[in-house]
Amino acid sequence: MPNNRYQHITDAELLNQFYADHDNAWLGILLERYTLLLLGVCMKYLKNEEEAKDAVQHVFLKSITELQKYKVEYFKSWVYMVAKNHCLMKLRGKGRWHKEINETVMKTVDETVDKKEYVAHDHSLQQMELALEKLNPEQRQCVMLFYLEKKSYQEITEATGFTLLQVKSYIQNGKRNLKIMLERSHAHE
Amino acid sequence: MHMSKELNNILNNREKPIDQQALLDYLNNQLAGAELHDVEKALVDDPFLHDAVEGLQQMSPIQLQHHVDNLHRDLQKQVARKKTRKNKRRFKDQPWLYLAVMVFLLLVVICYWVMHRYM
């Protein structure tokens, strides 16, 4: 990859560089990081390779023009929203999405910040064990196999007899429930 | 205890994003062990990645790199085109440059006129 030498620079730093000198080359580097992900998202919604590739080009163009106009804090969530909105509008037929996108997307907050702050709280082991006990059996089984025994999705489906889709949702929901329970116990302290 | 560390790690999200190569390897079923677990852990936490994998799994994995290369080529063209357009705009923003060009043209016309008349 040609832009490997920028690997150590974070998205936020690249954006700041762009806001400082308005050189689109920074956006080129930034957008390239997400090409594959954007292609996947567009493919998921549009279910057609050619349309998906077209949509990615639209997202690139849109990003280059929109980022000149206003400041974006969390590029990753922003560009994900741009892609999703573009695909949904496309599916809905031709519509006016220009205004809409600015309004919805500007409000996008980065979920990972919330998560990172959360990590800072050190949960005691007992709390975690208690919370694990309270999960329903399917979720507990999948969460333990996945996080503690580091089994892959595939291995978990084989071990439990659940479908791949079930395994994914048990892990996802199990983790979310753990988080909610720990937050609650934290609030009670 | 080893388990206890893992227990506390459940809620930690990975800081580093999954890079493109790891994702391609994942889609080609070429990952195993810790690397596979890394990607699958990120899939739980990152809806963007999750959506993308769902879409990419509908495409032929050997074509993906090719698609990405093409899209990058177009992107580089976009980036370059926008740059020249911006430069043109900048030219318009500098009235003295216009003035200089006008004066120069006027001088040429005068020179021509003078030469034509007296020579």
Tab-separated table of C-alpha atoms in Angstrom:
chain	number	residue	atom	x	y	z
A	1	MET	CA	0.000	0.000	0.000
A	2	PRO	CA	1.333	3.399	-0.974
A	3	ASN	CA	0.181	5.157	2.162
A	4	ASN	CA	1.767	2.844	4.667
A	5	ARG	CA	4.129	5.514	5.812
A	6	TYR	CA	1.195	7.432	7.270
A	7	GLN	CA	0.067	4.466	9.305
A	8	HIS	CA	1.199	5.943	12.600
A	9	ILE	CA	-0.908	9.074	12.074
A	10	THR	CA	-4.393	8.881	13.563
A	11	ASP	CA	-7.556	9.865	11.710
A	12	ALA	CA	-7.950	12.913	13.912
A	13	GLU	CA	-4.421	14.081	13.161
A	14	LEU	CA	-4.955	13.672	9.419
A	15	LEU	CA	-8.159	15.693	9.657
A	16	ASN	CA	-6.385	18.405	11.588
A	17	GLN	CA	-3.671	18.537	8.955
A	18	PHE	CA	-6.380	18.970	6.360
A	19	TYR	CA	-8.121	21.723	8.311
A	20	ALA	CA	-4.776	23.453	8.718
A	21	ASP	CA	-3.655	23.542	5.084
A	22	HIS	CA	-6.756	22.465	3.135
A	23	ASP	CA	-4.735	20.055	1.076
A	24	ASN	CA	-7.046	17.311	-0.164
A	25	ALA	CA	-4.186	14.850	-0.209
A	26	TRP	CA	-4.782	14.336	3.534
A	27	LEU	CA	-8.362	13.359	2.818
A	28	GLY	CA	-7.121	10.958	0.182
A	29	ILE	CA	-4.992	9.187	2.773
A	30	LEU	CA	-7.803	9.194	5.284
A	31	LEU	CA	-10.467	7.891	2.907
A	32	GLU	CA	-8.221	5.119	1.606
A	33	ARG	CA	-8.227	3.640	5.077
A	34	TYR	CA	-11.944	3.027	4.783
A	35	THR	CA	-12.308	1.930	1.150
A	36	LEU	CA	-12.787	-1.729	1.933
A	37	LEU	CA	-15.151	-1.066	4.824
A	38	LEU	CA	-17.186	1.375	2.754
A	39	LEU	CA	-17.380	-1.089	-0.097
A	40	GLY	CA	-18.688	-3.699	2.320
A	41	VAL	CA	-21.299	-1.421	3.835
A	42	CYS	CA	-22.541	-0.299	0.403
A	43	MET	CA	-22.625	-3.913	-0.743
A	44	LYS	CA	-24.614	-4.902	2.310
A	45	TYR	CA	-27.319	-2.383	1.538
A	46	LEU	CA	-27.307	-2.275	-2.270
A	47	LYS	CA	-26.540	-5.949	-2.911
A	48	ASN	CA	-24.980	-5.184	-6.267
A	49	GLU	CA	-21.249	-4.910	-6.935
A	50	GLU	CA	-21.379	-2.162	-9.543
A	51	GLU	CA	-23.795	-0.056	-7.529
A	52	ALA	CA	-21.718	-0.575	-4.425
A	53	LYS	CA	-18.555	0.637	-6.174
A	54	ASP	CA	-20.437	3.644	-7.527
A	55	ALA	CA	-21.722	4.366	-4.067
A	56	VAL	CA	-18.209	4.303	-2.602
A	57	GLN	CA	-17.123	6.861	-5.195
A	58	HIS	CA	-20.074	9.014	-4.221
A	59	VAL	CA	-19.115	8.762	-0.585
A	60	PHE	CA	-15.545	9.808	-1.434
A	61	LEU	CA	-16.753	12.807	-3.403
A	62	LYS	CA	-19.299	13.733	-0.797
A	63	SER	CA	-16.696	13.522	1.939
A	64	ILE	CA	-14.249	15.724	0.062
A	65	THR	CA	-16.869	18.425	-0.469
A	66	GLU	CA	-18.546	18.194	2.921
A	67	LEU	CA	-15.348	18.249	4.930
A	68	GLN	CA	-14.440	21.590	3.356
A	69	LYS	CA	-17.625	23.031	4.809
A	70	TYR	CA	-17.625	21.948	8.411
A	71	LYS	CA	-15.521	20.297	11.012
A	72	VAL	CA	-15.963	16.648	11.789
A	73	GLU	CA	-14.750	15.239	15.067
A	74	TYR	CA	-15.032	11.513	14.639
A	75	PHE	CA	-14.268	10.679	11.078
A	76	LYS	CA	-14.942	6.973	11.278
A	77	SER	CA	-18.507	7.247	12.578
A	78	TRP	CA	-19.116	10.187	10.273
A	79	VAL	CA	-18.076	8.443	7.077
A	80	TYR	CA	-20.048	5.350	8.127
A	81	MET	CA	-23.153	7.515	8.461
A	82	VAL	CA	-22.496	9.178	5.107
A	83	ALA	CA	-22.274	5.772	3.436
A	84	LYS	CA	-25.360	4.401	5.168
A	85	ASN	CA	-27.413	7.470	4.373
A	86	HIS	CA	-26.310	7.432	0.761
A	87	CYS	CA	-27.329	3.794	0.355
A	88	LEU	CA	-30.650	4.247	2.118
A	89	MET	CA	-31.461	7.245	-0.049
A	90	LYS	CA	-30.540	5.272	-3.104
A	91	LEU	CA	-32.807	2.465	-2.058
A	92	ARG	CA	-35.611	4.875	-1.403
A	93	GLY	CA	-35.220	6.252	-4.901
A	94	LYS	CA	-33.997	9.667	-5.757
A	95	GLY	CA	-34.581	11.984	-2.885
A	96	ARG	CA	-33.226	15.121	-1.370
A	97	TRP	CA	-30.583	13.875	0.967
A	98	HIS	CA	-28.189	16.748	0.838
A	99	LYS	CA	-29.674	18.726	3.693
A	100	GLU	CA	-30.767	15.752	5.657
A	101	ILE	CA	-27.329	14.243	5.768
A	102	ASN	CA	-25.750	17.326	7.224
A	103	GLU	CA	-28.250	17.426	9.982
A	104	THR	CA	-28.196	13.787	10.965
A	105	VAL	CA	-24.516	13.285	10.478
A	106	MET	CA	-23.347	16.346	12.316
A	107	LYS	CA	-24.936	14.953	15.411
A	108	THR	CA	-23.126	11.646	15.221
A	109	VAL	CA	-21.191	11.027	18.344
A	110	ASP	CA	-18.423	8.576	18.638
A	111	GLU	CA	-19.591	5.599	20.610
A	112	THR	CA	-16.076	4.409	21.239
A	113	VAL	CA	-15.332	7.388	23.457
A	114	ASP	CA	-18.048	6.347	25.788
A	115	LYS	CA	-16.642	2.839	25.789
A	116	LYS	CA	-13.090	3.949	26.415
A	117	GLU	CA	-14.074	6.009	29.382
A	118	TYR	CA	-15.868	3.029	30.664
A	119	VAL	CA	-12.744	0.910	30.552
A	120	ALA	CA	-11.151	3.284	32.988
A	121	HIS	CA	-13.385	1.996	35.769
A	122	ASP	CA	-11.754	-1.067	37.141
A	123	HIS	CA	-14.428	-3.517	37.972
A	124	SER	CA	-13.783	-5.880	40.728
A	125	LEU	CA	-13.674	-9.498	39.831
A	126	GLN	CA	-16.613	-10.366	42.035
A	127	GLN	CA	-18.770	-7.811	40.294
A	128	MET	CA	-17.884	-9.272	36.945
A	129	GLU	CA	-18.489	-12.823	38.101
A	130	LEU	CA	-21.821	-11.850	39.583
A	131	ALA	CA	-22.872	-10.155	36.395
A	132	LEU	CA	-21.847	-13.182	34.363
A	133	GLU	CA	-23.976	-15.379	36.610
A	134	LYS	CA	-26.979	-13.206	35.912
A	135	LEU	CA	-26.791	-13.561	32.138
A	136	ASN	CA	-29.168	-16.042	30.578
A	137	PRO	CA	-27.519	-19.437	30.011
A	138	GLU	CA	-27.085	-19.065	26.242
A	139	GLN	CA	-25.461	-15.666	26.549
A	140	ARG	CA	-23.262	-16.764	29.423
A	141	GLN	CA	-22.090	-19.838	27.564
A	142	CYS	CA	-21.239	-17.897	24.398
A	143	VAL	CA	-19.579	-15.011	26.246
A	144	MET	CA	-17.400	-17.390	28.261
A	145	LEU	CA	-16.396	-19.466	25.247
A	146	PHE	CA	-15.633	-16.361	23.230
A	147	TYR	CA	-13.894	-14.069	25.695
A	148	LEU	CA	-12.426	-16.473	28.211
A	149	GLU	CA	-11.567	-19.464	26.084
A	150	LYS	CA	-11.027	-17.348	22.979
A	151	LYS	CA	-12.961	-19.681	20.753
A	152	SER	CA	-13.903	-18.503	17.281
A	153	TYR	CA	-17.518	-18.033	16.170
A	154	GLN	CA	-17.203	-21.207	14.147
A	155	GLU	CA	-15.888	-23.224	17.062
A	156	ILE	CA	-18.695	-21.954	19.266
A	157	THR	CA	-21.365	-22.957	16.766
A	158	GLU	CA	-19.826	-26.432	16.662
A	159	ALA	CA	-19.589	-26.695	20.426
A	160	THR	CA	-23.089	-25.424	21.200
A	161	GLY	CA	-25.212	-26.308	18.206
A	162	PHE	CA	-26.389	-22.695	17.886
A	163	THR	CA	-26.377	-21.081	14.449
A	164	LEU	CA	-23.697	-18.549	13.564
A	165	LEU	CA	-26.257	-15.772	13.764
A	166	GLN	CA	-27.366	-16.869	17.228
A	167	VAL	CA	-23.796	-17.080	18.457
A	168	LYS	CA	-23.061	-13.558	17.271
A	169	SER	CA	-26.148	-12.112	18.864
A	170	TYR	CA	-25.625	-13.978	22.162
A	171	ILE	CA	-22.101	-12.583	22.396
A	172	GLN	CA	-23.173	-9.078	21.445
A	173	ASN	CA	-26.190	-8.985	23.733
A	174	GLY	CA	-24.319	-10.733	26.518
A	175	LYS	CA	-21.611	-8.131	26.436
A	176	ARG	CA	-24.139	-5.327	26.382
A	177	ASN	CA	-25.989	-6.793	29.346
A	178	LEU	CA	-22.754	-7.204	31.294
A	179	LYS	CA	-21.976	-3.590	30.678
A	180	ILE	CA	-25.403	-2.447	31.796
A	181	MET	CA	-25.227	-4.524	34.967
A	182	LEU	CA	-21.784	-3.249	35.869
A	183	GLU	CA	-22.776	0.328	35.231
A	184	ARG	CA	-25.736	-0.120	37.483
A	185	SER	CA	-23.689	-1.639	40.280
A	186	HIS	CA	-21.224	1.183	39.848
A	187	ALA	CA	-23.955	3.757	40.217
A	188	HIS	CA	-25.095	2.150	43.444
A	189	GLU	CA	-21.719	2.484	45.079
B	1	MET	CA	-4.951	-15.938	38.070
B	2	HIS	CA	-4.991	-15.880	34.291
B	3	MET	CA	-8.756	-16.195	34.037
B	4	SER	CA	-9.351	-13.133	36.149
B	5	LYS	CA	-7.436	-10.920	33.774
B	6	GLU	CA	-9.513	-12.228	30.904
B	7	LEU	CA	-12.665	-11.652	32.890
B	8	ASN	CA	-11.873	-8.019	33.289
B	9	ASN	CA	-10.948	-7.733	29.644
B	10	ILE	CA	-14.403	-8.604	28.410
B	11	LEU	CA	-15.527	-5.009	28.405
B	12	ASN	CA	-12.331	-3.578	27.023
B	13	ASN	CA	-12.452	-2.583	23.396
B	14	ARG	CA	-9.414	-2.825	21.240
B	15	GLU	CA	-7.733	0.474	20.650
B	16	LYS	CA	-6.166	-0.334	17.333
B	17	PRO	CA	-8.467	-0.730	14.351
B	18	ILE	CA	-8.302	-3.887	12.259
B	19	ASP	CA	-6.106	-3.141	9.258
B	20	GLN	CA	-7.120	-3.870	5.720
B	21	GLN	CA	-4.805	-6.825	5.288
B	22	ALA	CA	-6.137	-8.546	8.399
B	23	LEU	CA	-9.671	-7.998	7.147
B	24	LEU	CA	-8.847	-9.446	3.724
B	25	ASP	CA	-7.212	-12.439	5.376
B	26	TYR	CA	-10.274	-12.885	7.544
B	27	LEU	CA	-12.573	-12.813	4.515
B	28	ASN	CA	-10.330	-15.386	2.816
B	29	ASN	CA	-10.552	-17.613	5.881
B	30	GLN	CA	-6.829	-17.363	6.377
B	31	LEU	CA	-6.803	-16.321	9.992
B	32	ALA	CA	-6.591	-18.564	13.010
B	33	GLY	CA	-5.941	-18.348	16.715
B	34	ALA	CA	-5.250	-14.948	18.229
B	35	GLU	CA	-5.488	-13.074	14.929
B	36	LEU	CA	-8.904	-14.543	14.204
B	37	HIS	CA	-10.040	-13.766	17.722
B	38	ASP	CA	-8.877	-10.179	17.328
B	39	VAL	CA	-11.033	-9.629	14.261
B	40	GLU	CA	-14.046	-11.359	15.755
B	41	LYS	CA	-13.736	-9.308	18.931
B	42	ALA	CA	-13.685	-6.146	16.863
B	43	LEU	CA	-16.771	-7.358	14.993
B	44	VAL	CA	-18.709	-7.438	18.258
B	45	ASP	CA	-17.808	-3.850	19.114
B	46	ASP	CA	-17.706	-2.093	15.794
B	47	PRO	CA	-20.987	-1.819	13.860
B	48	PHE	CA	-19.164	-0.309	10.864
B	49	LEU	CA	-16.867	-3.324	10.602
B	50	HIS	CA	-19.760	-5.669	11.236
B	51	ASP	CA	-21.859	-4.204	8.406
B	52	ALA	CA	-18.867	-4.181	6.108
B	53	VAL	CA	-18.024	-7.831	6.675
B	54	GLU	CA	-21.631	-8.763	6.033
B	55	GLY	CA	-21.475	-7.018	2.662
B	56	LEU	CA	-17.988	-8.158	1.720
B	57	GLN	CA	-18.906	-11.781	2.334
B	58	GLN	CA	-21.320	-11.465	-0.585
B	59	MET	CA	-18.456	-10.612	-2.920
B	60	SER	CA	-15.765	-12.788	-4.402
B	61	PRO	CA	-12.809	-12.499	-2.032
B	62	ILE	CA	-10.163	-12.696	-4.745
B	63	GLN	CA	-11.673	-9.661	-6.475
B	64	LEU	CA	-11.645	-7.441	-3.421
B	65	GLN	CA	-8.080	-6.182	-3.677
B	66	HIS	CA	-8.728	-5.368	-7.325
B	67	HIS	CA	-11.856	-3.354	-6.474
B	68	VAL	CA	-10.002	-1.499	-3.758
B	69	ASP	CA	-7.120	-0.649	-6.099
B	70	ASN	CA	-9.527	0.736	-8.694
B	71	LEU	CA	-11.379	2.803	-6.133
B	72	HIS	CA	-8.085	4.189	-4.839
B	73	ARG	CA	-7.059	5.194	-8.320
B	74	ASP	CA	-10.322	7.096	-8.788
B	75	LEU	CA	-9.982	8.654	-5.383
B	76	GLN	CA	-6.501	9.942	-6.189
B	77	LYS	CA	-7.895	11.505	-9.372
B	78	GLN	CA	-10.670	13.172	-7.368
B	79	VAL	CA	-8.223	14.530	-4.862
B	80	ALA	CA	-5.973	15.915	-7.610
B	81	ARG	CA	-8.868	17.429	-9.552
B	82	LYS	CA	-10.213	19.229	-6.539
B	83	LYS	CA	-6.763	20.615	-5.933
B	84	THR	CA	-6.512	22.240	-9.369
B	85	ARG	CA	-9.995	23.654	-9.069
B	86	LYS	CA	-9.022	25.188	-5.786
B	87	ASN	CA	-5.909	26.676	-7.342
B	88	LYS	CA	-8.024	28.268	-10.043
B	89	ARG	CA	-10.259	29.772	-7.460
B	90	ARG	CA	-7.278	31.122	-5.652
B	91	PHE	CA	-6.205	32.863	-8.883
B	92	LYS	CA	-9.568	34.627	-8.966
B	93	ASP	CA	-9.152	35.725	-5.387
B	94	GLN	CA	-6.078	37.795	-6.212
B	95	PRO	CA	-7.186	40.952	-8.035
B	96	TRP	CA	-3.669	42.335	-8.377
B	97	LEU	CA	-2.812	39.382	-10.555
B	98	TYR	CA	-5.644	40.330	-12.863
B	99	LEU	CA	-4.486	43.920	-12.842
B	100	ALA	CA	-0.927	42.903	-13.712
B	101	VAL	CA	-2.147	40.832	-16.637
B	102	MET	CA	-4.297	43.717	-17.896
B	103	VAL	CA	-1.445	46.206	-17.629
B	104	PHE	CA	0.855	43.830	-19.450
B	105	LEU	CA	-1.657	43.370	-22.283
B	106	LEU	CA	-2.164	47.093	-22.490
B	107	LEU	CA	1.584	47.601	-22.763
B	108	VAL	CA	1.768	45.090	-25.592
B	109	VAL	CA	-1.013	46.885	-27.441
B	110	ILE	CA	0.670	50.272	-26.952
B	111	CYS	CA	4.030	48.921	-28.100
B	112	TYR	CA	2.413	47.447	-31.164
B	113	TRP	CA	0.611	50.687	-31.899
B	114	VAL	CA	3.751	52.797	-31.418
B	115	MET	CA	5.854	50.538	-33.589
B	116	HIS	CA	3.225	50.409	-36.258
B	117	ARG	CA	2.906	54.148	-36.341
B	118	TYR	CA	6.515	55.371	-36.204
B	119	MET	CA	8.368	52.666	-38.005
